[in-house]
PDB file of C-alpha atoms in Angstrom:
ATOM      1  CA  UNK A   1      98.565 133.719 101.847  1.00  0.00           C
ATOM      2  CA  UNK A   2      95.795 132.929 104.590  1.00  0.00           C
ATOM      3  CA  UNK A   3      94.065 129.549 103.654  1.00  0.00           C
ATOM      4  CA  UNK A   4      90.578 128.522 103.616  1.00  0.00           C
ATOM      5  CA  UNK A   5      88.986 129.260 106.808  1.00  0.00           C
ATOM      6  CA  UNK A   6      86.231 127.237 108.553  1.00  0.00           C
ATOM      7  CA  UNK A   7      83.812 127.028 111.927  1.00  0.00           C
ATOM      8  CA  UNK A   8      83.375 125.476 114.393  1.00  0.00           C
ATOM      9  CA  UNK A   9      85.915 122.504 113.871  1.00  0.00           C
ATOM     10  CA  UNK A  10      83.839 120.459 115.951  1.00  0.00           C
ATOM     11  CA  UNK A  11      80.292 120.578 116.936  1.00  0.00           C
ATOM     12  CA  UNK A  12      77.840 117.324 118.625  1.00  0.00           C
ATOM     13  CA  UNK A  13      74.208 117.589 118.109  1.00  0.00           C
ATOM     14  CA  UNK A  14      70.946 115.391 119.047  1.00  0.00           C
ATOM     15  CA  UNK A  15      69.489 113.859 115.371  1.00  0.00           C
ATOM     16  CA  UNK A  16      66.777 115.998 114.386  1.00  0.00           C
ATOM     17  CA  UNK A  17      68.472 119.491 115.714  1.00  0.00           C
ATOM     18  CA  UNK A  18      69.849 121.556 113.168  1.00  0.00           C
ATOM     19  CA  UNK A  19      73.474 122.671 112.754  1.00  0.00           C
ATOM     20  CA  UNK A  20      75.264 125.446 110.533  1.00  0.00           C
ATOM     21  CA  UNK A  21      78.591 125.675 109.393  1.00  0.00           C
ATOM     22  CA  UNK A  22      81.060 129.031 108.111  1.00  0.00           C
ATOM     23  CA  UNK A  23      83.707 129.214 105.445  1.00  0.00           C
ATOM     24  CA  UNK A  24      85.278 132.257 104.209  1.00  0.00           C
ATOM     25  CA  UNK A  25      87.519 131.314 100.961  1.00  0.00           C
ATOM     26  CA  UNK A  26      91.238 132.378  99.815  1.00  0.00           C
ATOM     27  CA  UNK A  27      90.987 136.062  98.496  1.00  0.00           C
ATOM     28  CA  UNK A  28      90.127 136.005  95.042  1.00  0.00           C
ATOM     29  CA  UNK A  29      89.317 132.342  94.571  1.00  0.00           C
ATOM     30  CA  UNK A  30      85.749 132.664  92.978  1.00  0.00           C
ATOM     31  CA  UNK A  31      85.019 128.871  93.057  1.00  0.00           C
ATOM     32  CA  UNK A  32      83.431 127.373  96.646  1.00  0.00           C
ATOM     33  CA  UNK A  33      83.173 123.940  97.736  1.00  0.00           C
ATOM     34  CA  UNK A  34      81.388 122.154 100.016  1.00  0.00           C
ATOM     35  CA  UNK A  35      82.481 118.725 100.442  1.00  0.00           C
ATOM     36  CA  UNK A  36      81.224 115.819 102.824  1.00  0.00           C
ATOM     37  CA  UNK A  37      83.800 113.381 104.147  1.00  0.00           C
ATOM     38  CA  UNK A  38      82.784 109.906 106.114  1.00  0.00           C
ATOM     39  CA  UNK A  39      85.386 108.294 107.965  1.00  0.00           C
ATOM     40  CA  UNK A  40      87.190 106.165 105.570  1.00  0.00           C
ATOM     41  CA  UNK A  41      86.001 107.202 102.362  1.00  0.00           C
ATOM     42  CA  UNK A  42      87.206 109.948  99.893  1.00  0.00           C
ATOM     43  CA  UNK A  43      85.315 113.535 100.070  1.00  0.00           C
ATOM     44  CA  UNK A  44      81.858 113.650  98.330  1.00  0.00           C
ATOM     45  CA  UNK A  45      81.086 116.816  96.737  1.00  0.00           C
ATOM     46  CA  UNK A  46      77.945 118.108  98.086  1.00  0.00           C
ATOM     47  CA  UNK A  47      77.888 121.528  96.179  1.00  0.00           C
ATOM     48  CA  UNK A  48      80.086 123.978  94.154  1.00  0.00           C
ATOM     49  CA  UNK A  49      79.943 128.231  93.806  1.00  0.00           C
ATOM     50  CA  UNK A  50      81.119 130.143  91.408  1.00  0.00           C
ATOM     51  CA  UNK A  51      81.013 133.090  92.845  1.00  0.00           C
ATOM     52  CA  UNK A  52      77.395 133.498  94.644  1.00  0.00           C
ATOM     53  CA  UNK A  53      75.595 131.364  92.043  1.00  0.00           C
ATOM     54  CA  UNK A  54      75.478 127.326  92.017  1.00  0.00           C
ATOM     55  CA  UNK A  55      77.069 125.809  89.570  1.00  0.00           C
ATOM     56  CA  UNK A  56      76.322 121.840  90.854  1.00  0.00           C
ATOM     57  CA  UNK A  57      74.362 120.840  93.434  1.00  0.00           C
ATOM     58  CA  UNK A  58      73.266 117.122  92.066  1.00  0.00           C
ATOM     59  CA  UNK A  59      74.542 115.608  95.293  1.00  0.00           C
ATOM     60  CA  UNK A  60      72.997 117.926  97.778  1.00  0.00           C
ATOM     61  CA  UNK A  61      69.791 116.189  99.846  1.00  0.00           C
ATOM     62  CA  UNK A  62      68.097 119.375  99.146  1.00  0.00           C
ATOM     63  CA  UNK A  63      65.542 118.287 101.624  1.00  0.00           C
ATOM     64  CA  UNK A  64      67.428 118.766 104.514  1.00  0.00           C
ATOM     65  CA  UNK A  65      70.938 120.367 103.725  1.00  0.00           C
ATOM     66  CA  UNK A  66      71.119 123.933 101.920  1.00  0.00           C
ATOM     67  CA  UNK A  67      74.098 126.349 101.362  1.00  0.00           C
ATOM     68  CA  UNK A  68      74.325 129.855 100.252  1.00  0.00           C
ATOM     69  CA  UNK A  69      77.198 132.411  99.151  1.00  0.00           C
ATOM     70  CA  UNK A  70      75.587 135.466  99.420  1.00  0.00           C
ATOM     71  CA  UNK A  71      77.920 138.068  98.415  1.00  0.00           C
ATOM     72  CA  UNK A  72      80.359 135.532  96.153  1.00  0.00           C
ATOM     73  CA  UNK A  73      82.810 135.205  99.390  1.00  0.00           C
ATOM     74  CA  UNK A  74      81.819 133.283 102.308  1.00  0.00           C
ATOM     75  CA  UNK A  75      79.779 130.557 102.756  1.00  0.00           C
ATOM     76  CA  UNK A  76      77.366 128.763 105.145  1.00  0.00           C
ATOM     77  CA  UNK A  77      76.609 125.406 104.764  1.00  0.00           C
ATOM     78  CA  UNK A  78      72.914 124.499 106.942  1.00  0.00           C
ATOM     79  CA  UNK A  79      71.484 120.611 108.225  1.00  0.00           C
ATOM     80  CA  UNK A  80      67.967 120.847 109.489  1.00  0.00           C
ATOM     81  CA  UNK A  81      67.222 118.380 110.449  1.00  0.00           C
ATOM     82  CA  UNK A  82      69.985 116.006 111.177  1.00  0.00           C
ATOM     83  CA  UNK A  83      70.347 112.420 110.974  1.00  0.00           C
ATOM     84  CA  UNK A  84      72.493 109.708 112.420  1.00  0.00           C
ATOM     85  CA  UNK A  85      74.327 109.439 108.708  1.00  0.00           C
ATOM     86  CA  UNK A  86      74.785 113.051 108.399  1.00  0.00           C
ATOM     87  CA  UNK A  87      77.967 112.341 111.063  1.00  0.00           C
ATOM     88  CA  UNK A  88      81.098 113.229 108.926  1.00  0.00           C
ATOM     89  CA  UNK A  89      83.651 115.825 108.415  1.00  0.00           C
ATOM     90  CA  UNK A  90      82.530 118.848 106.003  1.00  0.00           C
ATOM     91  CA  UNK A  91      85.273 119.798 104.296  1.00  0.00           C
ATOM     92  CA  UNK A  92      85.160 123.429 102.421  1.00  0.00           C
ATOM     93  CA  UNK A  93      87.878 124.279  99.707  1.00  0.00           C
ATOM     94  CA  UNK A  94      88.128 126.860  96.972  1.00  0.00           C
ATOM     95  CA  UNK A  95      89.977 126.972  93.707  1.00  0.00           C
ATOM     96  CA  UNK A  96      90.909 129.798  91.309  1.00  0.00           C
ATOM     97  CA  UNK A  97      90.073 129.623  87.674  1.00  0.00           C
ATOM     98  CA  UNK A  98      91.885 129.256  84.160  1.00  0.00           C
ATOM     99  CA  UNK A  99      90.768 128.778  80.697  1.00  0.00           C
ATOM    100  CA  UNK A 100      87.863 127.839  82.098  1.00  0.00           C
ATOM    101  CA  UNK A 101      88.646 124.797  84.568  1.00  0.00           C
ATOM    102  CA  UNK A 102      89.704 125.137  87.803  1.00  0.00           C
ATOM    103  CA  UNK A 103      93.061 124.827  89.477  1.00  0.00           C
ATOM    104  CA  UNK A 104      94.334 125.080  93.086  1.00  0.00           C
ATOM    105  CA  UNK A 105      92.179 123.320  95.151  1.00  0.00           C
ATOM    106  CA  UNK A 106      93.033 124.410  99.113  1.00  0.00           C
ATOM    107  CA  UNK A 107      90.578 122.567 101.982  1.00  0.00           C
ATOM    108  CA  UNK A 108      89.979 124.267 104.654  1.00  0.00           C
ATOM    109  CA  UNK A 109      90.607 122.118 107.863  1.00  0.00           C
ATOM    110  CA  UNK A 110      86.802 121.131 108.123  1.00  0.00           C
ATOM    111  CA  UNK A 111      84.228 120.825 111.096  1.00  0.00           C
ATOM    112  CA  UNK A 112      83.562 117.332 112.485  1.00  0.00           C
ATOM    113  CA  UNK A 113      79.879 117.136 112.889  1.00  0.00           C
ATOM    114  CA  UNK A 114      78.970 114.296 115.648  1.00  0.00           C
ATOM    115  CA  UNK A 115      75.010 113.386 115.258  1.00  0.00           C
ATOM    116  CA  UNK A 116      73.776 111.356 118.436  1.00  0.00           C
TER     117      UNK A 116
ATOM    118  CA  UNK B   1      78.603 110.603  86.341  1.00  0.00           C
ATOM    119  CA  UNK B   2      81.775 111.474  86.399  1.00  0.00           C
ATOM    120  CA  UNK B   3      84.060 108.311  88.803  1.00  0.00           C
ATOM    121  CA  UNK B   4      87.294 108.087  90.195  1.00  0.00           C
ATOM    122  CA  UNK B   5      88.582 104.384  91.097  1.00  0.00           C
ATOM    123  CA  UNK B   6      91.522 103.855  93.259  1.00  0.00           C
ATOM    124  CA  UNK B   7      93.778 100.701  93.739  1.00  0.00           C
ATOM    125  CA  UNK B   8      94.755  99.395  96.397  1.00  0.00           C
ATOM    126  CA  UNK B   9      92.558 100.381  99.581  1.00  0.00           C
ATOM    127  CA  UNK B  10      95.650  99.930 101.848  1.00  0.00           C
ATOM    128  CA  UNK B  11      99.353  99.596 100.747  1.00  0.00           C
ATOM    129  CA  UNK B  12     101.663  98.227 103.257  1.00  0.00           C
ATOM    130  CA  UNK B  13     105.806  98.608 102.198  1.00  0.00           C
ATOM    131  CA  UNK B  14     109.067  98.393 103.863  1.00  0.00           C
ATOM    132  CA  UNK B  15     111.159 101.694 104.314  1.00  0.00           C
ATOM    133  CA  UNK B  16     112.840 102.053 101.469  1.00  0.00           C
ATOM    134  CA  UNK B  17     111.065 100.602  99.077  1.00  0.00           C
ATOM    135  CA  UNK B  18     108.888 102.483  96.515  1.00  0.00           C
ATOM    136  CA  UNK B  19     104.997 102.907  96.527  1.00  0.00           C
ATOM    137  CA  UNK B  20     102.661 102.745  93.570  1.00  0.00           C
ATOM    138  CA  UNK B  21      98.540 103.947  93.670  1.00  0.00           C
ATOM    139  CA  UNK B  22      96.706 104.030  90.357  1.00  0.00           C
ATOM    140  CA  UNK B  23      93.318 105.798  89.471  1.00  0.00           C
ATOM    141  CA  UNK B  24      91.137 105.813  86.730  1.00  0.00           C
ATOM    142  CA  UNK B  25      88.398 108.269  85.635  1.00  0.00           C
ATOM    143  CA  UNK B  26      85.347 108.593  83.598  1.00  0.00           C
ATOM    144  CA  UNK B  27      85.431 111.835  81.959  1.00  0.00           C
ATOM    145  CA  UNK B  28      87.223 112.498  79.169  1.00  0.00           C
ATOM    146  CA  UNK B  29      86.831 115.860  79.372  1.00  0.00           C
ATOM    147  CA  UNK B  30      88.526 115.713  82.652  1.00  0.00           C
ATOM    148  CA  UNK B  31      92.085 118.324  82.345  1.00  0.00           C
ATOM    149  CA  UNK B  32      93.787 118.041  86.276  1.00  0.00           C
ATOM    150  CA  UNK B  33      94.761 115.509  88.293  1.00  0.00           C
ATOM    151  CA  UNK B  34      96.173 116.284  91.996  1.00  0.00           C
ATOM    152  CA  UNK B  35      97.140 113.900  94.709  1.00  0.00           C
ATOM    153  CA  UNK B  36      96.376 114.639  98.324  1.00  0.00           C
ATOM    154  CA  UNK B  37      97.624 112.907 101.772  1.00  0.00           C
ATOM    155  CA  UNK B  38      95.753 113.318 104.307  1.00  0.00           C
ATOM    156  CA  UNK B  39      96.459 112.438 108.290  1.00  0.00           C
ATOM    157  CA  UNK B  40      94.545 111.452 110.655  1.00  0.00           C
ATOM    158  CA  UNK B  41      92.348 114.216 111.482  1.00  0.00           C
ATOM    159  CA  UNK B  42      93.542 116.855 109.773  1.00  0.00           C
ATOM    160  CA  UNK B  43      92.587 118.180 106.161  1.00  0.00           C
ATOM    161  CA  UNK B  44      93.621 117.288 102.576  1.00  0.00           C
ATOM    162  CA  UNK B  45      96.979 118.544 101.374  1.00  0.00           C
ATOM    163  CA  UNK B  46      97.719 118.505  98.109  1.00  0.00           C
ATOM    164  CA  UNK B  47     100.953 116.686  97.244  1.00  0.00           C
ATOM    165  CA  UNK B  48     101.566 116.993  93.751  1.00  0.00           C
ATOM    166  CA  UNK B  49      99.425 117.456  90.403  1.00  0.00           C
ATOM    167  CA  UNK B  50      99.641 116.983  87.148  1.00  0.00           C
ATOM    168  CA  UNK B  51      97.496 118.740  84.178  1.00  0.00           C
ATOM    169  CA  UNK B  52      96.486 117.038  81.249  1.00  0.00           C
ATOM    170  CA  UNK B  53      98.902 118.671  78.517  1.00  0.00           C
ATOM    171  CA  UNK B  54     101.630 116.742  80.456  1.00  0.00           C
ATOM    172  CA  UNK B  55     102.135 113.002  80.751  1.00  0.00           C
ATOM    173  CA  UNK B  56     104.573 112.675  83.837  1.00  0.00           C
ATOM    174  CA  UNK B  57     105.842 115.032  86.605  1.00  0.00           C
ATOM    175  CA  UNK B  58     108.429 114.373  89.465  1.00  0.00           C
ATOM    176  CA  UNK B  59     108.768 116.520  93.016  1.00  0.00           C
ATOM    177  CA  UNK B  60     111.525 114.366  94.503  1.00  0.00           C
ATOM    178  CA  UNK B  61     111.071 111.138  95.726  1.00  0.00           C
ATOM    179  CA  UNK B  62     107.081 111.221  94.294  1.00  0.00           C
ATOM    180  CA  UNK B  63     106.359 111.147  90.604  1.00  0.00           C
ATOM    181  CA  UNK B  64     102.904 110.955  88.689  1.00  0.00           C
ATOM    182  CA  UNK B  65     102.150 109.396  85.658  1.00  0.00           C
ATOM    183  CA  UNK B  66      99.015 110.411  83.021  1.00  0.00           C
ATOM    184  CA  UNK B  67      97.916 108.413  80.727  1.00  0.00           C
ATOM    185  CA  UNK B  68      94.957 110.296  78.991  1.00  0.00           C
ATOM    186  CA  UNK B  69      94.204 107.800  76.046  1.00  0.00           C
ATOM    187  CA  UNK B  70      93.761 105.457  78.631  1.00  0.00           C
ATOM    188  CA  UNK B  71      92.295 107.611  81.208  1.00  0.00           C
ATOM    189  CA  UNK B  72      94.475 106.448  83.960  1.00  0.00           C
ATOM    190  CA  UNK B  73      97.306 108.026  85.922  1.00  0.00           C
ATOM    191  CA  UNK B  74      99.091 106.933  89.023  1.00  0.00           C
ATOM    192  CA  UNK B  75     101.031 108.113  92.083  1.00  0.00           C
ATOM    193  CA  UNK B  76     104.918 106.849  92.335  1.00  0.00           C
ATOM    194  CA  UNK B  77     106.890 107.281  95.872  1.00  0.00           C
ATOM    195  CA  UNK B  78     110.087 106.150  96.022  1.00  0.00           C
ATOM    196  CA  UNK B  79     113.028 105.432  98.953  1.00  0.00           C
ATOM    197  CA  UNK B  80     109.347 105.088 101.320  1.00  0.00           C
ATOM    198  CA  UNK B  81     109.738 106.454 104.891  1.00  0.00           C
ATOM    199  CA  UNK B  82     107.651 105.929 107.597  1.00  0.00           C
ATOM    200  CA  UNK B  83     106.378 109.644 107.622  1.00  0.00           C
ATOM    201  CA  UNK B  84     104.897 109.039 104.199  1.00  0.00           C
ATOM    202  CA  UNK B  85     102.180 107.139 106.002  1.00  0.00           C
ATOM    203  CA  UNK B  86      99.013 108.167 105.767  1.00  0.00           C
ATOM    204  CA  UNK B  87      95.583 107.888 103.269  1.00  0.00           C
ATOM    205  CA  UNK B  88      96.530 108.972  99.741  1.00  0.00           C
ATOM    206  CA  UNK B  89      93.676 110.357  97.664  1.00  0.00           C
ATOM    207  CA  UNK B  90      93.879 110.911  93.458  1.00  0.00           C
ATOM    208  CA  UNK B  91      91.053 113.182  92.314  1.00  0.00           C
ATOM    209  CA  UNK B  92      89.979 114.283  89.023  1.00  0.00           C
ATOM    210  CA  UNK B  93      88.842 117.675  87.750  1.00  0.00           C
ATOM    211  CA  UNK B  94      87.300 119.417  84.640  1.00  0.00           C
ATOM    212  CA  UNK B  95      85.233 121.674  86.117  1.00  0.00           C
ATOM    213  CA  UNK B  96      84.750 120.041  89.734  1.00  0.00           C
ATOM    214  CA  UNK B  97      86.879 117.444  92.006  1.00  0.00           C
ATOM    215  CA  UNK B  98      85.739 114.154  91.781  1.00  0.00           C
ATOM    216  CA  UNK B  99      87.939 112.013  94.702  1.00  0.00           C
ATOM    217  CA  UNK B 100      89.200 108.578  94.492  1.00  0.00           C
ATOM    218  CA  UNK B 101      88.043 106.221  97.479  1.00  0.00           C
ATOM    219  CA  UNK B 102      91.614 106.448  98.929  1.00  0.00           C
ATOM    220  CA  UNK B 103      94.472 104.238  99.698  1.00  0.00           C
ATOM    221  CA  UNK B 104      95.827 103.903 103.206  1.00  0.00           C
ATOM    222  CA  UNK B 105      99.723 103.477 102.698  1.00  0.00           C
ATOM    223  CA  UNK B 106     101.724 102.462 105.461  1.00  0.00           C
ATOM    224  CA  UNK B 107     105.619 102.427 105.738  1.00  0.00           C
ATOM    225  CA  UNK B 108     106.905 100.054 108.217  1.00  0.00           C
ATOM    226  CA  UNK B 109     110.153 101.077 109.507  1.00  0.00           C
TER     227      UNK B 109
END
């Protein structure tokens, strides 16, 4: 089965520019995830899709990051504008769904945002 | 909110020997419970998981433990080799993944 699949897997921007970033989910996986990673810590969930609606998005800084799943399939993740912090790797997984809870959980291999 | 806390930051063990990370979590509610290594630079992979209807589950040399009354559960690695070394990461999930802060493990030959 293809995996989760992400772009660009690296990009280096000035602070203050803005940046965007793709995912496009295993087939059939209705639940999105959009996770921040600094360098030695464990991902941060930033915000989660169920389909194209958002189902938690209490760790998003709404001022300057937004996402949107349009059509309930891929994903695009925006920064504007960026900071020095915002430096990290942004991790994008799906899940599929059971009784409710979710199950599964593939990452895709993530873009490595450099903010100078 | 929901937490995830993992023990030890870094684990350092001779080949051979076995490996032990534990994590506990807030939410009760809380019904999965996979393990990832990750490498340097590359993504998460999951390892092994366990859900919440079972209290232990072995994939060769790794096992993991639940304990849900006590909301803990732990990651067991046995006969250690020095591929096994990498940054270990227990999350938690009822409806979302909460991650643990990770534990670097390295295997010294």
């Amino acid at each position: 089965e293809a995996g989760v699949a992400q772009s660009p897997r690296y990009k280096i921007i000035e602070k203050r520019q803005s940046v965007a970033f793709w995912c496009n989910p295993i087939s059939g996986h209705a639940t999105l995830y959009w996770y921040q990673q600094i360098l030695g810590q464990g991902p941060k969930l930033l915000i989660q899709f169920q389909n194209n609606g958002v189902v938690d998005d209490s760790q998003l800084p709404k001022d300057r990051f937004s996402a949107e799943r349009l059509k309930g399939v891929d994903s695009t993740l925006k920064i504007q504008p960026a900071k020095l912090e915002d430096s990290a790797v942004y991790l994008c997984a799906s899940s599929s769904q059971m009784g409710g809870a979710n199950y599964g959980y593939t990452f895709g291999s993530g873009t490595r945002l450099t903010v100078v | 909110g929901e937490n995830v806390e993992q023990h030890p930051s870094t684990l350092s063990v001779q080949e051979g020997d076995s490996a032990v990370i534990k994590c506990t979590y807030s939410d009760s509610a809380s019904n999965y419970f996979p393990w990832y290594k990750q490498e340097l630079g590359k993504r998460p992979q999951l390892i092994i998981d366990i859900r919440s209807n079972v209290g232990e589950k072995k994939d060769q040399r790794i096992a993991v433990t639940l304990n849900k009354t006590a909301k803990h559960f732990s990651l067991h690695i046995t006969e250690t080799q020095p591929e096994d070394s990498a940054v270990y990461f227990c999350a938690a999930s009822r409806r979302k993944l909460i991650f643990g802060q990770g534990t670097t493990l390295q295997v010294k030959p």
